[in-house]
CSV table of C-alpha atoms and ligand atoms in Angstrom, one decimal:
chain,number,residue,atom,x,y,z
A,1,UNK,CA,108.0,79.9,116.6
A,2,UNK,CA,108.4,83.4,117.9
A,3,UNK,CA,105.4,85.6,117.4
A,4,UNK,CA,106.9,88.9,118.7
A,5,UNK,CA,106.6,90.5,115.3
A,6,UNK,CA,103.0,89.4,115.0
A,7,UNK,CA,102.3,90.8,118.5
A,8,UNK,CA,103.8,94.2,117.6
A,9,UNK,CA,101.9,94.4,114.3
A,10,UNK,CA,98.6,93.5,116.0
A,11,UNK,CA,99.1,96.0,118.8
A,12,UNK,CA,99.9,98.9,116.4
A,13,UNK,CA,96.9,101.2,115.7
A,14,UNK,CA,95.9,101.6,112.0
A,15,UNK,CA,92.4,102.0,110.6
A,16,UNK,CA,91.5,102.3,106.9
A,17,UNK,CA,93.1,105.6,105.7
A,18,UNK,CA,95.4,105.9,108.8
A,19,UNK,CA,97.8,103.0,108.3
A,20,UNK,CA,101.0,105.1,108.8
A,21,UNK,CA,102.1,103.5,112.1
A,22,UNK,CA,101.7,100.0,110.8
A,23,UNK,CA,103.5,101.0,107.6
A,24,UNK,CA,106.4,102.4,109.5
A,25,UNK,CA,106.7,99.2,111.5
A,26,UNK,CA,106.7,97.2,108.3
A,27,UNK,CA,109.3,99.4,106.6
A,28,UNK,CA,111.6,98.7,109.5
A,29,UNK,CA,111.0,95.0,109.5
A,30,UNK,CA,111.5,94.4,105.8
A,31,UNK,CA,114.9,96.1,105.6
A,32,UNK,CA,117.3,94.0,103.6
A,33,UNK,CA,114.6,91.6,102.3
A,34,UNK,CA,113.7,93.5,99.1
A,35,UNK,CA,115.6,95.3,96.3
A,36,UNK,CA,113.3,98.3,96.3
A,37,UNK,CA,110.4,99.7,98.2
A,38,UNK,CA,108.1,102.6,97.6
A,39,UNK,CA,105.0,104.1,99.1
A,40,UNK,CA,102.3,104.7,96.6
A,41,UNK,CA,100.0,107.8,96.6
A,42,UNK,CA,97.3,106.0,98.6
A,43,UNK,CA,99.8,104.9,101.2
A,44,UNK,CA,100.4,101.3,100.4
A,45,UNK,CA,103.9,100.0,100.9
A,46,UNK,CA,105.1,98.2,97.8
A,47,UNK,CA,108.3,96.1,98.1
A,48,UNK,CA,109.9,94.3,95.2
A,49,UNK,CA,112.4,91.5,95.2
A,50,UNK,CA,114.1,90.7,91.9
A,51,UNK,CA,114.4,87.0,90.7
A,52,UNK,CA,117.5,85.3,92.1
A,53,UNK,CA,117.5,82.7,89.4
A,54,UNK,CA,116.7,84.0,85.9
A,55,UNK,CA,115.3,81.8,83.2
A,56,UNK,CA,117.4,82.6,80.0
A,57,UNK,CA,115.7,84.8,77.5
A,58,UNK,CA,112.4,84.8,79.4
A,59,UNK,CA,110.7,87.6,81.2
A,60,UNK,CA,110.3,86.7,84.8
A,61,UNK,CA,106.8,86.0,86.1
A,62,UNK,CA,105.6,88.9,88.3
A,63,UNK,CA,103.8,87.8,91.4
A,64,UNK,CA,101.9,90.3,93.6
A,65,UNK,CA,101.3,89.3,97.2
A,66,UNK,CA,98.8,91.5,99.0
A,67,UNK,CA,98.5,91.9,102.7
A,68,UNK,CA,96.3,94.7,104.0
A,69,UNK,CA,97.6,96.9,106.8
A,70,UNK,CA,94.3,98.3,108.0
A,71,UNK,CA,92.2,97.1,110.8
A,72,UNK,CA,88.5,97.8,111.4
A,73,UNK,CA,88.0,100.9,113.6
A,74,UNK,CA,86.3,104.2,113.9
A,75,UNK,CA,86.6,107.9,113.1
A,76,UNK,CA,85.3,110.5,115.6
A,77,UNK,CA,82.3,112.1,114.0
A,78,UNK,CA,81.0,114.3,116.8
A,79,UNK,CA,82.2,115.6,120.2
A,80,UNK,CA,79.4,116.6,122.5
A,81,UNK,CA,79.1,119.2,125.3
A,82,UNK,CA,80.0,116.7,128.0
A,83,UNK,CA,83.1,115.5,126.1
A,84,UNK,CA,81.6,112.2,124.9
A,85,UNK,CA,82.9,111.1,121.4
A,86,UNK,CA,80.5,109.8,118.8
A,87,UNK,CA,81.9,107.6,116.1
A,88,UNK,CA,81.5,106.4,112.6
A,89,UNK,CA,82.8,102.9,111.7
A,90,UNK,CA,85.5,102.3,109.1
A,91,UNK,CA,85.0,98.6,108.3
A,92,UNK,CA,82.4,96.0,109.2
A,93,UNK,CA,81.5,95.8,112.9
A,94,UNK,CA,78.8,93.7,114.5
A,95,UNK,CA,77.4,96.0,117.2
A,96,UNK,CA,76.9,92.9,119.4
A,97,UNK,CA,80.7,92.8,119.9
A,98,UNK,CA,81.0,96.5,120.8
A,99,UNK,CA,79.6,96.6,124.3
A,100,UNK,CA,82.0,97.6,127.1
A,101,UNK,CA,85.1,97.8,125.1
A,102,UNK,CA,88.3,99.5,125.9
A,103,UNK,CA,89.5,101.7,123.1
A,104,UNK,CA,92.4,104.0,122.1
A,105,UNK,CA,91.7,107.4,120.5
A,106,UNK,CA,94.6,108.5,118.4
A,107,UNK,CA,95.0,112.3,118.2
A,108,UNK,CA,97.6,114.9,117.3
A,109,UNK,CA,98.0,115.5,121.1
A,110,UNK,CA,98.6,111.8,121.9
A,111,UNK,CA,96.8,108.5,122.3
A,112,UNK,CA,94.0,108.5,124.9
A,113,UNK,CA,92.5,105.4,126.4
A,114,UNK,CA,88.8,105.3,126.9
A,115,UNK,CA,85.7,103.1,127.0
A,116,UNK,CA,83.1,102.3,124.4
A,117,UNK,CA,79.4,101.7,125.3
A,118,UNK,CA,76.0,102.3,123.8
A,119,UNK,CA,73.8,105.0,125.1
A,120,UNK,CA,71.3,103.6,127.6
A,121,UNK,CA,70.7,102.5,131.1
A,122,UNK,CA,72.7,99.9,133.1
A,123,UNK,CA,71.1,96.6,133.9
A,124,UNK,CA,69.9,97.7,137.4
A,125,UNK,CA,67.4,100.2,135.9
A,126,UNK,CA,66.7,98.9,132.4
A,127,UNK,CA,63.5,97.1,131.3
A,128,UNK,CA,63.5,93.7,129.7
A,129,UNK,CA,62.9,95.2,126.3
A,130,UNK,CA,65.8,97.6,126.6
A,131,UNK,CA,68.1,94.8,127.6
A,132,UNK,CA,67.4,92.7,124.5
A,133,UNK,CA,67.6,95.4,121.8
A,134,UNK,CA,70.9,95.6,120.0
A,135,UNK,CA,71.9,99.2,119.3
A,136,UNK,CA,73.3,100.3,116.0
A,137,UNK,CA,77.0,101.5,115.8
A,138,UNK,CA,75.7,105.1,115.7
A,139,UNK,CA,74.4,104.7,119.2
A,140,UNK,CA,77.8,103.9,120.7
A,141,UNK,CA,80.0,106.6,122.3
A,142,UNK,CA,83.4,106.9,123.9
A,143,UNK,CA,84.0,108.1,127.4
A,144,UNK,CA,87.6,109.3,127.9
A,145,UNK,CA,87.1,110.0,131.6
A,146,UNK,CA,88.5,113.4,131.1
A,147,UNK,CA,87.3,116.9,131.6
A,148,UNK,CA,85.0,117.9,128.7
A,149,UNK,CA,87.1,121.1,128.0
A,150,UNK,CA,90.2,119.0,127.8
A,151,UNK,CA,88.6,116.5,125.5
A,152,UNK,CA,87.3,119.3,123.2
A,153,UNK,CA,90.8,120.8,123.1
A,154,UNK,CA,92.7,117.6,122.4
A,155,UNK,CA,90.3,115.6,120.2
A,156,UNK,CA,89.0,116.7,116.9
A,157,UNK,CA,86.6,115.3,114.4
A,158,UNK,CA,88.4,112.8,112.2
A,159,UNK,CA,90.7,111.4,114.9
A,160,UNK,CA,90.6,107.7,114.7
A,161,UNK,CA,89.8,104.9,117.2
A,162,UNK,CA,90.9,101.3,117.6
A,163,UNK,CA,90.1,98.6,120.1
A,164,UNK,CA,92.6,98.3,123.0
A,165,UNK,CA,93.3,94.7,123.7
A,166,UNK,CA,96.7,93.0,124.1
A,167,UNK,CA,97.9,90.1,122.0
A,168,UNK,CA,98.0,86.8,123.9
A,169,UNK,CA,99.3,83.3,123.2
A,170,UNK,CA,97.9,80.0,124.4
A,171,UNK,CA,99.7,76.7,123.8
A,172,UNK,CA,97.8,76.2,120.5
A,173,UNK,CA,96.6,79.6,119.4
A,174,UNK,CA,97.3,83.3,119.1
A,175,UNK,CA,94.5,85.7,120.1
A,176,UNK,CA,94.3,89.4,119.3
A,177,UNK,CA,92.5,92.3,117.8
A,178,UNK,CA,93.6,93.0,114.2
A,179,UNK,CA,94.9,89.5,113.4
A,180,UNK,CA,92.8,90.4,110.3
A,181,UNK,CA,95.1,91.3,108.7
A,182,UNK,CA,98.4,91.7,110.6
A,183,UNK,CA,98.6,87.9,110.4
A,184,UNK,CA,99.0,88.4,106.6
A,185,UNK,CA,101.8,91.0,107.0
A,186,UNK,CA,103.6,88.7,109.3
A,187,UNK,CA,103.1,85.8,106.9
A,188,UNK,CA,104.4,87.7,103.9
A,189,UNK,CA,107.5,89.0,105.8
A,190,UNK,CA,108.3,85.6,107.3
A,191,UNK,CA,107.8,83.8,103.9
A,192,UNK,CA,110.1,86.3,102.1
A,193,UNK,CA,112.6,86.0,104.9
A,194,UNK,CA,112.6,82.2,104.5
A,195,UNK,CA,113.0,82.6,100.8
A,196,UNK,CA,115.9,85.0,101.2
A,197,UNK,CA,117.8,82.3,103.2
A,198,UNK,CA,117.0,79.4,100.8
A,199,UNK,CA,119.8,78.4,98.5
A,200,UNK,CA,117.5,77.6,95.5
A,201,UNK,CA,116.0,81.1,95.4
A,202,UNK,CA,113.2,82.1,93.1
A,203,UNK,CA,112.6,82.7,89.4
A,204,UNK,CA,109.7,85.1,89.8
A,205,UNK,CA,109.8,88.8,90.5
A,206,UNK,CA,108.1,89.0,93.9
A,207,UNK,CA,106.2,92.2,94.8
A,208,UNK,CA,104.6,92.4,98.2
A,209,UNK,CA,102.0,95.1,98.6
A,210,UNK,CA,101.1,96.0,102.2
A,211,UNK,CA,97.9,97.6,101.2
A,212,UNK,CA,95.6,100.3,102.7
A,213,UNK,CA,91.9,100.5,103.0
A,214,UNK,CA,91.0,96.9,102.4
A,215,UNK,CA,88.3,96.8,105.0
A,216,UNK,CA,86.3,99.5,103.2
A,217,UNK,CA,86.4,97.8,99.8
A,218,UNK,CA,89.8,96.7,98.6
A,219,UNK,CA,90.7,100.3,97.7
A,220,UNK,CA,94.4,100.3,98.2
A,221,UNK,CA,94.9,96.9,96.4
A,222,UNK,CA,93.1,98.2,93.3
A,223,UNK,CA,95.6,101.0,92.9
A,224,UNK,CA,98.7,98.9,93.8
A,225,UNK,CA,97.6,96.2,91.4
A,226,UNK,CA,97.1,98.5,88.5
A,227,UNK,CA,100.6,99.9,89.0
A,228,UNK,CA,102.1,96.5,89.4
A,229,UNK,CA,100.7,94.7,86.3
A,230,UNK,CA,101.3,91.3,87.9
A,231,UNK,CA,100.9,88.0,86.1
A,232,UNK,CA,99.8,86.3,89.3
A,233,UNK,CA,98.2,87.6,92.5
A,234,UNK,CA,98.1,86.1,95.9
A,235,UNK,CA,95.7,87.5,98.5
A,236,UNK,CA,96.7,86.8,102.0
A,237,UNK,CA,93.9,87.2,104.5
A,238,UNK,CA,92.2,85.5,107.3
A,239,UNK,CA,89.8,82.8,106.3
A,240,UNK,CA,86.7,82.0,108.4
A,241,UNK,CA,86.9,79.1,110.9
A,242,UNK,CA,83.3,78.7,112.1
A,243,UNK,CA,84.2,75.4,113.9
A,244,UNK,CA,82.8,76.6,117.2
A,245,UNK,CA,79.6,76.0,119.1
A,246,UNK,CA,76.3,77.2,117.6
A,247,UNK,CA,77.3,76.9,114.0
A,248,UNK,CA,76.4,73.8,111.9
A,249,UNK,CA,79.3,71.8,110.6
A,250,UNK,CA,78.2,72.4,107.0
A,251,UNK,CA,78.8,76.1,107.6
A,252,UNK,CA,82.2,75.9,109.1
A,253,UNK,CA,84.1,77.2,106.0
A,254,UNK,CA,87.4,75.9,107.4
A,255,UNK,CA,88.5,74.1,110.5
A,256,UNK,CA,91.4,75.0,112.8
A,257,UNK,CA,94.3,72.7,113.0
A,258,UNK,CA,93.8,71.3,109.5
A,259,UNK,CA,96.3,73.7,107.9
A,260,UNK,CA,96.3,76.7,105.7
A,261,UNK,CA,93.0,77.3,103.8
A,262,UNK,CA,93.2,77.6,100.0
A,263,UNK,CA,90.4,79.8,99.0
A,264,UNK,CA,88.4,78.6,96.0
A,265,UNK,CA,85.6,81.2,96.0
A,266,UNK,CA,84.5,84.2,98.1
A,267,UNK,CA,82.4,87.1,97.3
A,268,UNK,CA,85.3,89.1,95.8
A,269,UNK,CA,86.7,86.5,93.4
A,270,UNK,CA,87.0,82.9,92.2
A,271,UNK,CA,90.5,81.6,92.4
A,272,UNK,CA,92.2,80.5,89.2
A,273,UNK,CA,91.5,76.7,89.0
A,274,UNK,CA,94.9,75.8,87.6
A,275,UNK,CA,96.7,77.9,90.3
A,276,UNK,CA,94.6,76.1,93.0
A,277,UNK,CA,95.7,72.7,91.6
A,278,UNK,CA,99.3,73.8,91.4
A,279,UNK,CA,99.2,75.2,95.0
A,280,UNK,CA,97.6,72.1,96.5
A,281,UNK,CA,100.0,69.8,94.6
A,282,UNK,CA,102.9,71.8,95.9
A,283,UNK,CA,101.5,71.6,99.5
A,284,UNK,CA,101.2,67.8,99.2
A,285,UNK,CA,104.7,67.6,97.8
A,286,UNK,CA,106.1,69.6,100.7
A,287,UNK,CA,103.8,67.9,103.3
A,288,UNK,CA,102.2,71.2,104.3
A,289,UNK,CA,98.8,70.8,105.9
A,290,UNK,CA,96.1,72.5,103.8
A,291,UNK,CA,92.4,72.6,103.3
A,292,UNK,CA,90.1,73.9,100.6
A,293,UNK,CA,87.6,76.6,101.6
A,294,UNK,CA,84.6,78.3,100.0
A,295,UNK,CA,83.5,81.5,101.8
A,296,UNK,CA,79.9,82.5,100.9
A,297,UNK,CA,80.5,86.1,102.1
A,298,UNK,CA,83.5,88.2,102.5
A,299,UNK,CA,86.3,89.3,100.1
A,300,UNK,CA,90.0,90.1,100.1
A,301,UNK,CA,92.6,92.0,98.1
A,302,UNK,CA,93.1,89.4,95.4
A,303,UNK,CA,89.6,90.2,94.2
A,304,UNK,CA,91.0,93.6,93.1
A,305,UNK,CA,94.2,92.2,91.7
A,306,UNK,CA,92.4,89.8,89.5
A,307,UNK,CA,90.5,92.6,87.8
A,308,UNK,CA,93.4,95.1,87.6
A,309,UNK,CA,95.0,96.2,84.3
A,310,UNK,CA,94.7,93.4,81.8
A,311,UNK,CA,93.9,90.9,84.5
A,312,UNK,CA,95.9,88.5,86.7
A,313,UNK,CA,95.5,84.8,87.7
A,314,UNK,CA,94.8,84.9,91.4
A,315,UNK,CA,94.5,82.8,94.5
A,316,UNK,CA,93.9,83.5,98.2
A,317,UNK,CA,95.5,81.9,101.2
A,318,UNK,CA,95.1,82.2,104.9
A,319,UNK,CA,94.5,80.4,108.2
A,320,UNK,CA,91.0,79.8,109.3
A,321,UNK,CA,90.2,82.4,112.0
A,322,UNK,CA,87.7,82.3,114.8
A,323,UNK,CA,85.6,85.2,116.1
A,324,UNK,CA,86.6,87.4,113.1
A,325,UNK,CA,86.2,91.2,113.4
A,326,UNK,CA,86.2,91.0,117.2
A,327,UNK,CA,89.0,91.7,119.7
A,328,UNK,CA,89.2,88.0,120.3
A,329,UNK,CA,90.3,86.9,116.8
A,330,UNK,CA,92.0,83.5,117.2
A,331,UNK,CA,94.4,81.7,114.8
A,332,UNK,CA,95.8,78.3,115.3
A,333,UNK,CA,99.6,78.4,115.4
A,334,UNK,CA,100.0,75.3,113.2
A,335,UNK,CA,97.7,76.8,110.6
A,336,UNK,CA,99.7,80.0,110.7
A,337,UNK,CA,103.0,78.2,110.3
A,338,UNK,CA,101.5,76.2,107.4
A,339,UNK,CA,100.5,79.5,105.7
A,340,UNK,CA,104.1,80.8,105.9
A,341,UNK,CA,105.4,77.5,104.6
A,342,UNK,CA,103.0,77.3,101.7
A,343,UNK,CA,103.5,80.9,100.7
A,344,UNK,CA,107.3,80.5,100.7
A,345,UNK,CA,107.0,77.3,98.7
A,346,UNK,CA,104.7,78.8,96.2
A,347,UNK,CA,106.9,81.9,95.7
A,348,UNK,CA,109.9,79.7,95.1
A,349,UNK,CA,108.0,77.5,92.7
A,350,UNK,CA,106.3,80.1,90.5
B,1,ZN,ZN1,91.1,91.1,106.1
């Protein structure tokens, strides 16, 4: 498999409310795969593919696939006299993962690389107590390594910040910032590409919404879903794989290498039981590795689709992901491929 598209998606900057670069990339990549596309008022990119095999006299089932474009990041909330930038998070960060990070500040005058650290003393001069305390996100600041006057001229409050880490591949895994949820965009695009090449086609009308502002509460999906009035919703998002040291096996949620995770319950929704049965049976029929997962905390866009308009039957799919909401998010390639396979099979089957 070639992960060049995934790499480009992951390395593009886009926090909740500022997804325009990611959207532009998606718009280019989906050319020819859909019959129509539009950008809704909130900024979500909604692409529709008409059924290729119609059932006589029947209205086609409308399926809405949601893949959020935003990644967790920050907005600049204050610029001080010395030119240090103070930030406000957009999305859920664990401050323990924010120490000594390289970041990019996206401004109207260009993108500037900088470093993120909490206020405080370096190890050489700090006390034991100072070294064990975890600061809140409000205590972190960005140093752009530029003259304060230049910083104050070029950066303004409301400019956004993302982590700056390249995408890498190992023999088994892909590792990057923002795999949550560029993985899903990649999956949706590749699954529809697969479908567009298959001879049997699909009887459902397929709508893919590349949504905005998921990380701050499924906001874009809510609007996109209301406009779509889908019969069935599929949330594509990273699942948790806590199959690493320090976590008891009974809390692993999913395990890497066992295939795509079919989400039964998370804190945003409970999947439609019949749809889960249908999806798992389909996976077995196509010999696609899959596992069932219950996620005690965390949500995804299908939670909004399920409760939109007059309601929709929903399910969520995604590969188990390690080290979520860090710059070292890790996905197993075989699980990722299984996600593409199962989504394509499901879209062809519905
Ligand atoms: Zn996500």
